[in-house]
Coordinates of C-alpha atoms in Angstrom, one line a residue:
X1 CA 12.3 10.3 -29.2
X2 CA 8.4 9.9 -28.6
X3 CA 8.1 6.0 -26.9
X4 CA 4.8 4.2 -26.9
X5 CA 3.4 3.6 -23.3
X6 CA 1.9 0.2 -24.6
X7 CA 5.7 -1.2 -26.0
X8 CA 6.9 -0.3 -22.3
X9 CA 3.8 -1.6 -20.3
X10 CA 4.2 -5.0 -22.8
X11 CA 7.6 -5.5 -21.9
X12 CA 7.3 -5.3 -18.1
X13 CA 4.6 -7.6 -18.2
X14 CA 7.1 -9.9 -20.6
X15 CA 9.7 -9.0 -17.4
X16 CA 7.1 -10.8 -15.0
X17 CA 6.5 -13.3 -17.0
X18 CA 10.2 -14.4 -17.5
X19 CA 10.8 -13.8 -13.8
X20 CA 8.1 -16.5 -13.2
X21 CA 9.6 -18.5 -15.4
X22 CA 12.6 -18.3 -14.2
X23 CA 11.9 -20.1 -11.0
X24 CA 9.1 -22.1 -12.0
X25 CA 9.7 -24.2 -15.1
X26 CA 7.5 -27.1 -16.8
X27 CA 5.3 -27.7 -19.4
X28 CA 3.0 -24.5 -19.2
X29 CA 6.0 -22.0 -19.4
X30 CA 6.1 -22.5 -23.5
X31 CA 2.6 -21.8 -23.9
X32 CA 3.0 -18.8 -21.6
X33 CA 5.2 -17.2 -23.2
X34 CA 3.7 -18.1 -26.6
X35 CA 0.5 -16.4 -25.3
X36 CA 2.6 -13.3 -24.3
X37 CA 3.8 -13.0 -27.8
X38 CA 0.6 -13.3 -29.6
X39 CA -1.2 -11.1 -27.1
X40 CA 1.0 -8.4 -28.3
X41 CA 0.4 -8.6 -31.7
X42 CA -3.3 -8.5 -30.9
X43 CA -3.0 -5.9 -29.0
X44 CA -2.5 -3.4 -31.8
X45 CA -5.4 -4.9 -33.7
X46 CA -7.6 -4.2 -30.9
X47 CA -6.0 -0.4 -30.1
X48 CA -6.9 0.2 -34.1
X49 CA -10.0 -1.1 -33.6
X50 CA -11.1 1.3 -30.5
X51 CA -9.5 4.3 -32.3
X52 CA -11.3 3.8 -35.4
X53 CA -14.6 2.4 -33.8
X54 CA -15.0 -0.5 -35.5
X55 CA -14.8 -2.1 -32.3
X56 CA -17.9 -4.9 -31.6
X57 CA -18.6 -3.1 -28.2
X58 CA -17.9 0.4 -27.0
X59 CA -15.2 0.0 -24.8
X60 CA -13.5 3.1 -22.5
X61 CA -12.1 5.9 -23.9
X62 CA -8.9 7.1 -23.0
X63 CA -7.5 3.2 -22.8
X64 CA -5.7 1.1 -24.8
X65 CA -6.9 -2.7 -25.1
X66 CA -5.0 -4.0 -22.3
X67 CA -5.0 -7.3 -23.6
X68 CA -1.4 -8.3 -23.0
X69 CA -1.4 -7.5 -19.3
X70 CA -5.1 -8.9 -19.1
X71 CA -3.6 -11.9 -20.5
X72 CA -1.0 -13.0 -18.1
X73 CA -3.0 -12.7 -14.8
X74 CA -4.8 -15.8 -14.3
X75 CA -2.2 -18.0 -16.2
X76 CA 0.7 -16.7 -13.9
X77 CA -1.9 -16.9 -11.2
X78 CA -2.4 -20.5 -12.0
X79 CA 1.7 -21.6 -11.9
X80 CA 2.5 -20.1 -8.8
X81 CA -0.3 -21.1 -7.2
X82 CA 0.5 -24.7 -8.8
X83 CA 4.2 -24.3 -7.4
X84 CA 2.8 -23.7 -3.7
X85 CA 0.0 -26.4 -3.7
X86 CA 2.5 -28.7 -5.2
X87 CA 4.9 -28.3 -2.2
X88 CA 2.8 -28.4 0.4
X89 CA 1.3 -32.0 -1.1
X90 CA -2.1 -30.9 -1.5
X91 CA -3.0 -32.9 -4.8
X92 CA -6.5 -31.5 -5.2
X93 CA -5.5 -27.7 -5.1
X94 CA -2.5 -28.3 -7.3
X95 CA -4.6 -29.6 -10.2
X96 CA -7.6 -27.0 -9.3
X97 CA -4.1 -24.5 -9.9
X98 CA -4.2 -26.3 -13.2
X99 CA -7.5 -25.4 -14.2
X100 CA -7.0 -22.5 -13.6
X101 CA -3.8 -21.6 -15.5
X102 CA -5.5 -23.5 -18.9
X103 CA -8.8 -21.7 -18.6
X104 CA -7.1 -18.2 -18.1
X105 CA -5.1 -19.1 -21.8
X106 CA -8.3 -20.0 -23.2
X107 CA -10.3 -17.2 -22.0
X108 CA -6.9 -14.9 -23.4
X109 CA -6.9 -16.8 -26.5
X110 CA -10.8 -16.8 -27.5
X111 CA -10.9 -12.6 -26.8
X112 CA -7.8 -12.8 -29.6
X113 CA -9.6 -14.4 -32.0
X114 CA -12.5 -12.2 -31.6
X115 CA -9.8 -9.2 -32.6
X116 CA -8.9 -11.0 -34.8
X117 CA -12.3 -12.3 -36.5
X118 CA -13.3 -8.6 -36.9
X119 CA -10.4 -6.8 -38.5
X120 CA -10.0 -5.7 -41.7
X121 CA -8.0 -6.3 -43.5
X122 CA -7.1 -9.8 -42.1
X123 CA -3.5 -9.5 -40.3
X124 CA -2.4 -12.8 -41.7
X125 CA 1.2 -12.9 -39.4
X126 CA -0.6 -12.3 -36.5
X127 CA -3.2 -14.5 -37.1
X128 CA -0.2 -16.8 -37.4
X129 CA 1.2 -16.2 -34.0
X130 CA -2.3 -16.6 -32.5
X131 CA -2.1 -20.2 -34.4
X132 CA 1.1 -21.5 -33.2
X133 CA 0.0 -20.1 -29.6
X134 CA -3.6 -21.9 -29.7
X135 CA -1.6 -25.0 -31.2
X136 CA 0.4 -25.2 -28.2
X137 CA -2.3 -24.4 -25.6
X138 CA -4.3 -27.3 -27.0
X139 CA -1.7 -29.8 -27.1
X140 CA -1.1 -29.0 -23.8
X141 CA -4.4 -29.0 -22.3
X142 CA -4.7 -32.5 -23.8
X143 CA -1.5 -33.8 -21.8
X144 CA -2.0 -32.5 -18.8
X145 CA -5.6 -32.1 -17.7
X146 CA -8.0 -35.2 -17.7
X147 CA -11.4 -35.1 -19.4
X148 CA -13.3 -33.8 -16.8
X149 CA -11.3 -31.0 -16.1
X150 CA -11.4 -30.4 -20.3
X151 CA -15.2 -30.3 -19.7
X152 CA -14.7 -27.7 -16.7
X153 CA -12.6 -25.1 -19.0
X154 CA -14.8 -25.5 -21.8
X155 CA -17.6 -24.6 -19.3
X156 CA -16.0 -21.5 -18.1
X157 CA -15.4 -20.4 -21.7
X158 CA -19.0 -20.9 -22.6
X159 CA -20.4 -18.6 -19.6
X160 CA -17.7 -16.3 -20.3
X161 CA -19.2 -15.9 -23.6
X162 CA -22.8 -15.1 -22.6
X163 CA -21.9 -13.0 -20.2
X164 CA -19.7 -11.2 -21.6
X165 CA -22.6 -10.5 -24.7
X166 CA -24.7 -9.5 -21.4
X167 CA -22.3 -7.3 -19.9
X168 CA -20.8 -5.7 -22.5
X169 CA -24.1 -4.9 -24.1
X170 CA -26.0 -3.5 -21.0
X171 CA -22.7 -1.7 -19.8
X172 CA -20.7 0.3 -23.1
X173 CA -17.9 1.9 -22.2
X174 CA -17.3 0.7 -18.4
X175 CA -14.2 -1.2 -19.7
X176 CA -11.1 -2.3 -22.2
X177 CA -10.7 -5.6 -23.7
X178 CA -8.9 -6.1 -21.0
X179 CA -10.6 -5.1 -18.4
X180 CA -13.7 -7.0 -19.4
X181 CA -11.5 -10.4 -20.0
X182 CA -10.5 -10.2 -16.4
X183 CA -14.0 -8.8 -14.5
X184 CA -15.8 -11.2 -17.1
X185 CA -13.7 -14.4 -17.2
X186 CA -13.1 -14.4 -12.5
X187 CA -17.1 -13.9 -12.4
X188 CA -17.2 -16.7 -15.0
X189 CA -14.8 -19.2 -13.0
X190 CA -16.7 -18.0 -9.8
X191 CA -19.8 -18.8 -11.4
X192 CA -19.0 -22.3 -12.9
X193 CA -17.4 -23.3 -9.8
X194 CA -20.3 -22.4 -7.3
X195 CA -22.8 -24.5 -9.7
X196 CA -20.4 -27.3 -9.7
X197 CA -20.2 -27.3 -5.7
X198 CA -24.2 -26.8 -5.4
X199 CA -24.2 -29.7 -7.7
X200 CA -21.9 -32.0 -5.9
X201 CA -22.3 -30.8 -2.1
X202 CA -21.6 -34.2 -0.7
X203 CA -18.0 -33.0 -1.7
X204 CA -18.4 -29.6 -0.3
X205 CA -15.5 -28.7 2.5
X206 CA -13.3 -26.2 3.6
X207 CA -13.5 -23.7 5.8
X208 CA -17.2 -21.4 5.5
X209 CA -15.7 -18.3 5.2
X210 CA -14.7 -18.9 1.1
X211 CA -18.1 -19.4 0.0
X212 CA -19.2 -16.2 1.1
X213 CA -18.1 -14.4 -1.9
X214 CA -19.1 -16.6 -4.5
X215 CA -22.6 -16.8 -3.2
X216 CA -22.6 -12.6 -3.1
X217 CA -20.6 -12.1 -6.4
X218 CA -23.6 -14.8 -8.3
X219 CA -26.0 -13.1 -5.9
X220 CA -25.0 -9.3 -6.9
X221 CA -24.5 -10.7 -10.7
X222 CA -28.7 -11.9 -10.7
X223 CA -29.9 -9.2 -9.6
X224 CA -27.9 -6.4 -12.0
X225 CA -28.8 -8.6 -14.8
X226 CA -32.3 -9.0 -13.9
X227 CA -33.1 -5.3 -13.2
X228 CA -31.0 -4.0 -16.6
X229 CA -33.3 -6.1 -18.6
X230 CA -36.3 -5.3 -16.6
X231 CA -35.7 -1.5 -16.8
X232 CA -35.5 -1.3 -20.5
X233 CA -39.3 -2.1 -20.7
X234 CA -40.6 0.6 -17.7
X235 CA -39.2 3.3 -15.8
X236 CA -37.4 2.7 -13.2
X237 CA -37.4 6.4 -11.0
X238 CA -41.2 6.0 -9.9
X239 CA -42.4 4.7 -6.0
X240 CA -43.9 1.3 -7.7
X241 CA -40.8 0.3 -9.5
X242 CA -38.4 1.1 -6.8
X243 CA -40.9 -0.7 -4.1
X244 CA -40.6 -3.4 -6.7
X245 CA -36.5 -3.7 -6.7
X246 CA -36.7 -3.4 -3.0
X247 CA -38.7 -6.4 -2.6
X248 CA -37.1 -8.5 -5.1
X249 CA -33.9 -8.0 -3.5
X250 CA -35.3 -9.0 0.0
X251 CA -36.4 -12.3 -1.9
X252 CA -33.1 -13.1 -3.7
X253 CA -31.5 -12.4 -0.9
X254 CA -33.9 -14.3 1.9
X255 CA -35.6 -16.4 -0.5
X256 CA -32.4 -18.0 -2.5
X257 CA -29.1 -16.4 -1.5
X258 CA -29.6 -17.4 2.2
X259 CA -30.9 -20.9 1.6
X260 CA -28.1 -21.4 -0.8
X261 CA -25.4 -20.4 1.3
X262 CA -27.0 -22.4 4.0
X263 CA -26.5 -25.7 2.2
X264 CA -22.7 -24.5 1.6
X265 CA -22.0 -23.6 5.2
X266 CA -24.5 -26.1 7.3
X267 CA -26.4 -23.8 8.9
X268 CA -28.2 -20.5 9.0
X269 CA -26.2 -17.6 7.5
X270 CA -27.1 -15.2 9.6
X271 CA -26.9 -17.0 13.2
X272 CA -23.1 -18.7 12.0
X273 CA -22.2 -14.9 11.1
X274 CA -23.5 -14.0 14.9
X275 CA -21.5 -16.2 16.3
X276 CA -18.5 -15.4 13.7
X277 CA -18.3 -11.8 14.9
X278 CA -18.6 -12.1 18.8
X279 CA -16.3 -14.9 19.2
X280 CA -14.2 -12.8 20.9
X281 CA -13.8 -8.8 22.0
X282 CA -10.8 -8.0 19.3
X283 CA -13.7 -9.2 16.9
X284 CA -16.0 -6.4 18.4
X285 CA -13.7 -3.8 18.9
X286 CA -11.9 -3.9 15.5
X287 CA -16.2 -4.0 13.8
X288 CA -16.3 -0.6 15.4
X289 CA -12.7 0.5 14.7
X290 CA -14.2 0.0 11.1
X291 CA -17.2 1.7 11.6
X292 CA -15.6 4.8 12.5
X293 CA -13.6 4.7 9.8
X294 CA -16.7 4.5 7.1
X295 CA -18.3 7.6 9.4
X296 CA -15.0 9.4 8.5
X297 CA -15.0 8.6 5.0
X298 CA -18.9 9.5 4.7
X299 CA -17.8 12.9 6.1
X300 CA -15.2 13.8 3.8
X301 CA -17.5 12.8 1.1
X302 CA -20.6 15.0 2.6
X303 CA -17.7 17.9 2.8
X304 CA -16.8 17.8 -0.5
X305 CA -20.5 17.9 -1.8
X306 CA -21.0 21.1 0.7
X307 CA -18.1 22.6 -1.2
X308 CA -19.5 22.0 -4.5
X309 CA -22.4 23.3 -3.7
X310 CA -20.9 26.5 -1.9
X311 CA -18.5 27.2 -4.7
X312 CA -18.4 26.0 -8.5
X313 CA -21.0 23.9 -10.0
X314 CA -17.7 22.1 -11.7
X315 CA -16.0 21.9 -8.8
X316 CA -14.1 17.9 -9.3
X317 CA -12.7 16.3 -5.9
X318 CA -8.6 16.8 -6.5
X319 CA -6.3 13.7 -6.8
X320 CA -4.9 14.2 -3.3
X321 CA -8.7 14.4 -2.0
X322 CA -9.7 10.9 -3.7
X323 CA -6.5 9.6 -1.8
X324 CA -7.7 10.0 1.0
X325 CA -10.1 7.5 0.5
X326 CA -6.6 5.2 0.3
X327 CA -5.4 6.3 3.5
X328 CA -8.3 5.6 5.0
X329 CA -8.8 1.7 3.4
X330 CA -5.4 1.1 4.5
X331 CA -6.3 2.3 8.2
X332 CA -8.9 -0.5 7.6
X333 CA -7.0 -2.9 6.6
X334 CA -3.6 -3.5 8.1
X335 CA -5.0 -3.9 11.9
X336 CA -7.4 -6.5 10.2
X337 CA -4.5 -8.5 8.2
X338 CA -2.4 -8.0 11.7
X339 CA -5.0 -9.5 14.2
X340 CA -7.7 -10.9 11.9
X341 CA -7.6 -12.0 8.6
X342 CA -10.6 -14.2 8.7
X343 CA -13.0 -11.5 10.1
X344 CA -11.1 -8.7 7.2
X345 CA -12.3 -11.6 4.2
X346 CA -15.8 -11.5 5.6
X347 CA -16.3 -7.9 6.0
X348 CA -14.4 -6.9 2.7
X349 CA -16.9 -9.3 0.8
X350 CA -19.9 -7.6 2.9
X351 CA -18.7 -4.3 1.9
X352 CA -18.6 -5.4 -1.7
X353 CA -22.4 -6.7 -1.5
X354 CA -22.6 -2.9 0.2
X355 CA -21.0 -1.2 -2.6
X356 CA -22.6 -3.7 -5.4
X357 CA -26.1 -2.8 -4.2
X358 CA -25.9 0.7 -3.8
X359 CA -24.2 1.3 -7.4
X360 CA -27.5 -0.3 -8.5
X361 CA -29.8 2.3 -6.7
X362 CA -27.4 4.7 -8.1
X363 CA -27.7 3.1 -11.4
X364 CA -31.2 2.6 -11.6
X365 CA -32.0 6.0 -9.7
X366 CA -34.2 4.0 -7.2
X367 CA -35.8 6.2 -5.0
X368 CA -35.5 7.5 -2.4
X369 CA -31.6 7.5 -2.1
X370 CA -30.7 7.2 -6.1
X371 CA -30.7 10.7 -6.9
X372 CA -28.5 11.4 -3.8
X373 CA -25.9 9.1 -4.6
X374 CA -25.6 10.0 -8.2
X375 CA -24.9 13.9 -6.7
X376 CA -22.5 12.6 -4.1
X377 CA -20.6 10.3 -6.3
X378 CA -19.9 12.6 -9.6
X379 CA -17.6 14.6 -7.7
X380 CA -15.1 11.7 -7.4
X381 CA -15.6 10.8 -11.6
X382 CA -12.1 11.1 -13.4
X383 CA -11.7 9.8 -16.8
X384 CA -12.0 6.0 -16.2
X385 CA -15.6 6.5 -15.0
X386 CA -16.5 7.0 -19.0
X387 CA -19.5 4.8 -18.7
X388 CA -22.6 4.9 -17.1
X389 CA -21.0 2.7 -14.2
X390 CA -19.2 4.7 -11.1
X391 CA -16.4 1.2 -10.4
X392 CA -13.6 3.6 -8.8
X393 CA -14.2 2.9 -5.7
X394 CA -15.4 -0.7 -6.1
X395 CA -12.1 -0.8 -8.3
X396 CA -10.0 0.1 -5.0
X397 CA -12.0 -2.3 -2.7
X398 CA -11.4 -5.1 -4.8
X399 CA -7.5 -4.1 -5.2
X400 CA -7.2 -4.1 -1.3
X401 CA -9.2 -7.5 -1.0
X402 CA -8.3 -9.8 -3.3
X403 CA -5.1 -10.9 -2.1
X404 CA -6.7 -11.6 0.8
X405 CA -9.1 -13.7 -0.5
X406 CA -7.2 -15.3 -3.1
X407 CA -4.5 -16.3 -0.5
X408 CA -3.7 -20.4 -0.7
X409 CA -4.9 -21.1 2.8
X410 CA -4.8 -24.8 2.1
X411 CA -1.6 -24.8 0.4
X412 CA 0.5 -23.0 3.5
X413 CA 1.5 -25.0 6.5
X414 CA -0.5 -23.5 9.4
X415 CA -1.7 -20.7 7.0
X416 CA 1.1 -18.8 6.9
X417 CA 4.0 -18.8 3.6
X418 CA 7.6 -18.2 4.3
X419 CA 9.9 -15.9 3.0
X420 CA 8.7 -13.1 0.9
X421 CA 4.9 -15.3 0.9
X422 CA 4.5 -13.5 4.1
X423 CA 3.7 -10.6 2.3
X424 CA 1.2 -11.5 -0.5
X425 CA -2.3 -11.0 2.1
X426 CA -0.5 -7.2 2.1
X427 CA 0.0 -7.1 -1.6
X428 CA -3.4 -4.6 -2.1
X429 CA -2.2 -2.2 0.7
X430 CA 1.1 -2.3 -0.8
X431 CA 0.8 -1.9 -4.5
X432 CA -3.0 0.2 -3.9
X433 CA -2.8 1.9 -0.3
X434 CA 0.5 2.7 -0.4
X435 CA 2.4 2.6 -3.6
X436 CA -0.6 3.8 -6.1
X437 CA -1.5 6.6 -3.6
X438 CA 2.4 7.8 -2.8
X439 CA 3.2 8.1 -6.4
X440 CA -0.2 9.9 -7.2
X441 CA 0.4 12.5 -4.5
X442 CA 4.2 13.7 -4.9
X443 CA 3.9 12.6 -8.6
X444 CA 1.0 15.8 -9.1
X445 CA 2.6 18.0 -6.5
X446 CA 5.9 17.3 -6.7
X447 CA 6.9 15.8 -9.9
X448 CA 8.9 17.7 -13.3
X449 CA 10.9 14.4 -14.8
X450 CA 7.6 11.9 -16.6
X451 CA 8.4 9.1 -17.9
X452 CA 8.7 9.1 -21.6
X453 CA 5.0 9.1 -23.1
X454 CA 3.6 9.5 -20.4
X455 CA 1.5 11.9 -18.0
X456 CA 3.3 10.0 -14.7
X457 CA 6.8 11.1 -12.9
X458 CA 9.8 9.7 -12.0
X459 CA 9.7 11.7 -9.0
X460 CA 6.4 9.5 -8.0
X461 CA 7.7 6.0 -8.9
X462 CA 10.4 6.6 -6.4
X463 CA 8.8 7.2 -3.8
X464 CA 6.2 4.9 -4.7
X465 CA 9.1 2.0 -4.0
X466 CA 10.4 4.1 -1.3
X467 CA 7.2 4.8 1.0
X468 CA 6.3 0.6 -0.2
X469 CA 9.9 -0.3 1.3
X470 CA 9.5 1.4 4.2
X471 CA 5.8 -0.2 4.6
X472 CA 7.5 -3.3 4.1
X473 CA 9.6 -2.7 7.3
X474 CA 6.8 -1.6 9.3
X475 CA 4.6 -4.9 8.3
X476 CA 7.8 -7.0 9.9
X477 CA 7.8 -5.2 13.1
X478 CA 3.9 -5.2 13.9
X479 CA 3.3 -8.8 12.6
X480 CA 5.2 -11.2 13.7
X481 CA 3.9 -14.3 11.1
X482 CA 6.2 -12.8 8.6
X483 CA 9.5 -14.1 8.0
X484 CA 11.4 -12.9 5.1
X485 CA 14.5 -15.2 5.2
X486 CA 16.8 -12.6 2.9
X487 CA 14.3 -12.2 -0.2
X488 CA 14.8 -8.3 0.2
X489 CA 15.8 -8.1 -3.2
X490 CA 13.3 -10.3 -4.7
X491 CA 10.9 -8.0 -3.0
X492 CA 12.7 -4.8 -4.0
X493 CA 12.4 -6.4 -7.7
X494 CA 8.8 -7.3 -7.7
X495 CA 7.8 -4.1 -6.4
X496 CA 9.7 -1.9 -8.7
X497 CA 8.4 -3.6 -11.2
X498 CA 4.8 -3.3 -10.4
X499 CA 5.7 0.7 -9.9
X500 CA 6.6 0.8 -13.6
X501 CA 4.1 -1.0 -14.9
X502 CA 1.6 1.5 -13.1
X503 CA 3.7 4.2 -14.1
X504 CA 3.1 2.8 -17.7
X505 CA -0.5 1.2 -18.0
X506 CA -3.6 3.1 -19.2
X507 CA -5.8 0.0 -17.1
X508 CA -7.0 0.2 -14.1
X509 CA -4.5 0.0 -11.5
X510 CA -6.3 -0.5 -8.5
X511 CA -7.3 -3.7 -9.8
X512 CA -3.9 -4.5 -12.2
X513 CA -1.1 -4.5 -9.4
X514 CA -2.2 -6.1 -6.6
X515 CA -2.8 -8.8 -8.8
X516 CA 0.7 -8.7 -10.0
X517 CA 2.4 -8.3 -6.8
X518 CA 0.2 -11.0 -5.6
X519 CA 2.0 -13.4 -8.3
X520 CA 5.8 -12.0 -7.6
X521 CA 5.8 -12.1 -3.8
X522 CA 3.9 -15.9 -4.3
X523 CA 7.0 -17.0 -6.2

């Protein structure tokens, strides 16, 4: 019997869902499991959409929609994060968690309706679902969040609309549905929330170290923007034009980015990040630890090209070769999330500016590197690199990093959660470094048993929870902050779980699991 991928994929996500509920209960559970429902039903709208291209935008090949595990992520983000802010006493982040559970069911809901709005004929039973779910999202948005914070959803939802007009426009077939609701609606929250600080900084506080991505993500969001819109009207692969992208990025970023993040921080970027990195000799020595590792992971990429050019034109990096690149991120990061996390969330969002700007030289083919990178980086392409984007490896970055940045510093007494909490900073290099990359390896050398209707084997899910197991138990001995008080099985559970669902999801999984595990361990 032939089984649809997408019926599995929908149920484990229904699985997280109802384990969520299970331990947190209140009056956002209905609605989330109301938006679950409908999201499913949409789901096949949208999948009939892409495969007969009546789609609005041209969306990836190869994918379904994605919309039900899209869906989930920032409303189960939201609860647990809620559940934690709620214990520790801090009032402010447990309503900021509330914010952000009702805008990730708008943002959900308003991509439905757009399915919705353009099929033909109308699906009058789902539209009915997608009704009853609204209904109850509405209500309770009105009971539980006061008018300003109404104002602050409805704010997200309008940016999320522009930009996603902007990006899906400039950019066909770089995502799903899916994909673009998450990308799309965290660069719109980021967005509305950095305007809202820069317009209130007399309530600015916390520690410096969180506005740094913000600041890079608007930064890095300007400047794409700008130069896609610019470079439909001239040519972009001449001296004068790249001379010119050159020197508008030096004046974003010295001219507004800096000052900005000056006002954030209360003093000079540049000097407070001096200061940041040489506050101590682990600092310095774990900054050139790092470095080594990008001179490896330059060299493997300069070999592969050498090959390519020695041997086949068509000659495609292997899946065990693009691992590597996981091996080597989790050498990165698991001495950083041991000794220092705060100097790991300030060099993973540097490395994203990194990767951010170069994509656009690669992009734009601004000379003189453009052309190079565009060789170097088409051996790594595999099918989700159907646009004219290259996101894999910005894809795995942000998989590794944002746990770590999405981490409830001030909801965790002394910075540190107990019981399986101790784990979710680790929740990239679990699900990403080690789980993704284990099942990819024995699953392709190794495998014979796939899952029903699909190309992945059960060979490489269990090892995937094996090798993430055994990870688990090396994490305990090296870093002593984590104490698991007995949640083995809760951990067991949660990552077996997020094995299937990567065993069974067309999406991108660098960026899909972590986020999951992140919610599971956080319960």
């Amino acid at each position: 019997m032939q089984v649809n991928p997408v019926y599995v994929e929908s149920v484990v996500v229904l699985a997280v869902v109802l384990c969520v509920h299970m331990a947190i209960w209140n009056q956002h559970s209905w609605c989330s499991i109301a938006l679950v429902i409908q999201a499913f039903y949409v789901q096949h709208k949208w999948d009939r959409l892409l495969k007969s291209g009546a789609a609005v935008f041209q969306f990836r090949l190869s994918a379904n929609s994605g919309i039900v595990p899209a869906s989930m992520v920032m409303p189960l983000m939201g609860l647990v994060l809620r559940e934690k802010c709620s214990a520790s006493g801090n009032v402010y982040f447990e309503r900021f968690s509330m914010v952000i559970t009702i805008t990730g069911m708008m943002l959900a809901l308003f991509l439905s309706l757009i399915a919705l709005g353009v099929t033909r004929p109308i699906p009058t039973n789902t539209c009915i679902i997608a009704g009853l779910a609204g209904s109850a999202i509405l209500y309770t948005t009105k009971q539980t969040l006061t008018v300003s914070e109404v104002i602050e959803v409805l704010e997200v939802l309008l940016i999320f609309v522009y930009l996603c007009l902007i990006v899906l426009y400039l950019l066909p077939r770089c995502f799903t549905p899916g994909e673009a609701l998450l990308i799309v609606g965290g660069i719109s929250f980021i967005l509305n929330q950095l305007i809202k600080r820069s317009l209130n900084l007399a309530e600015v506080k916390g520690d410096p170290v969180n506005y740094f991505l913000p600041v890079v993500v608007v930064g890095s969001l300007l400047l794409g923007v700008f130069f896609a819109l610019l470079f439909c009207f001239m040519e972009s692969e001449t001296w004068v034009s790249s001379l010119f992208f050159h020197m508008m990025t030096a004046v974003l970023v010295l001219g507004i980015l800096m000052p900005w993040l000056s006002l954030f921080i209360g003093r000079h970027p540049i000097m407070w990040l001096l200061d940041f990195v040489t506050l101590n000799d682990r600092r310095l020595c774990l900054l050139g630890y790092w470095v080594f590792l990008a001179i490896v992971a330059t060299c493997v990429v300069l070999h592969q090209n050498y090959q390519r050019q020695s041997g086949s034109k068509k000659h495609q990096a292997s899946t065990v070769v693009r691992k590597y690149f996981h091996l080597i991120v989790v050498a990165t990061y698991v001495p950083g999330l041991i000794y220092d996390r705060q100097l790991l969330h300030v060099a993973s969002v540097g490395c994203l500016a990194v990767f951010l700007l170069l994509e656009y030289v690669r992009y734009f083919r601004i000379l003189p590197f453009g052309q190079l990178l565009r060789q170097l980086l088409t051996l790594f392409l595999d099918e989700r690199d159907s646009g004219p984007l290259i996101l894999t490896h910005i894809y795995l970055l942000l998989g590794m990093s944002l746990p770590i940045w999405l981490f409830p510093g001030p909801c965790a007494p002394k910075g540190i959660l107990t019981g399986a909490g101790g784990l979710v900073p680790y929740a990239g290099v679990l699900a990403v470094g080690v789980g993704d990359t284990v099942a990819s390896v024995f699953g392709s050398t190794m495998g014979e048993i796939r899952w029903p209707g699909t190309r992945k084997t059960l060979e490489g899910t269990a090892t995937s929870v094996f090798a993430q197991i055994i990870a688990v138990a090396m994490f305990l001995i090296f870093d002593g902050s984590i104490n698991l008080n007995s949640t083995y099985s809760w951990i067991v559970g949660s990552i077996t779980l997020v094995a299937l669902l990567e065993a069974y999801t067309s999406q991108i999984d660098n960026l899909l699991l972590p986020l999951y595990l992140f919610i599971l361990l956080l319960l």
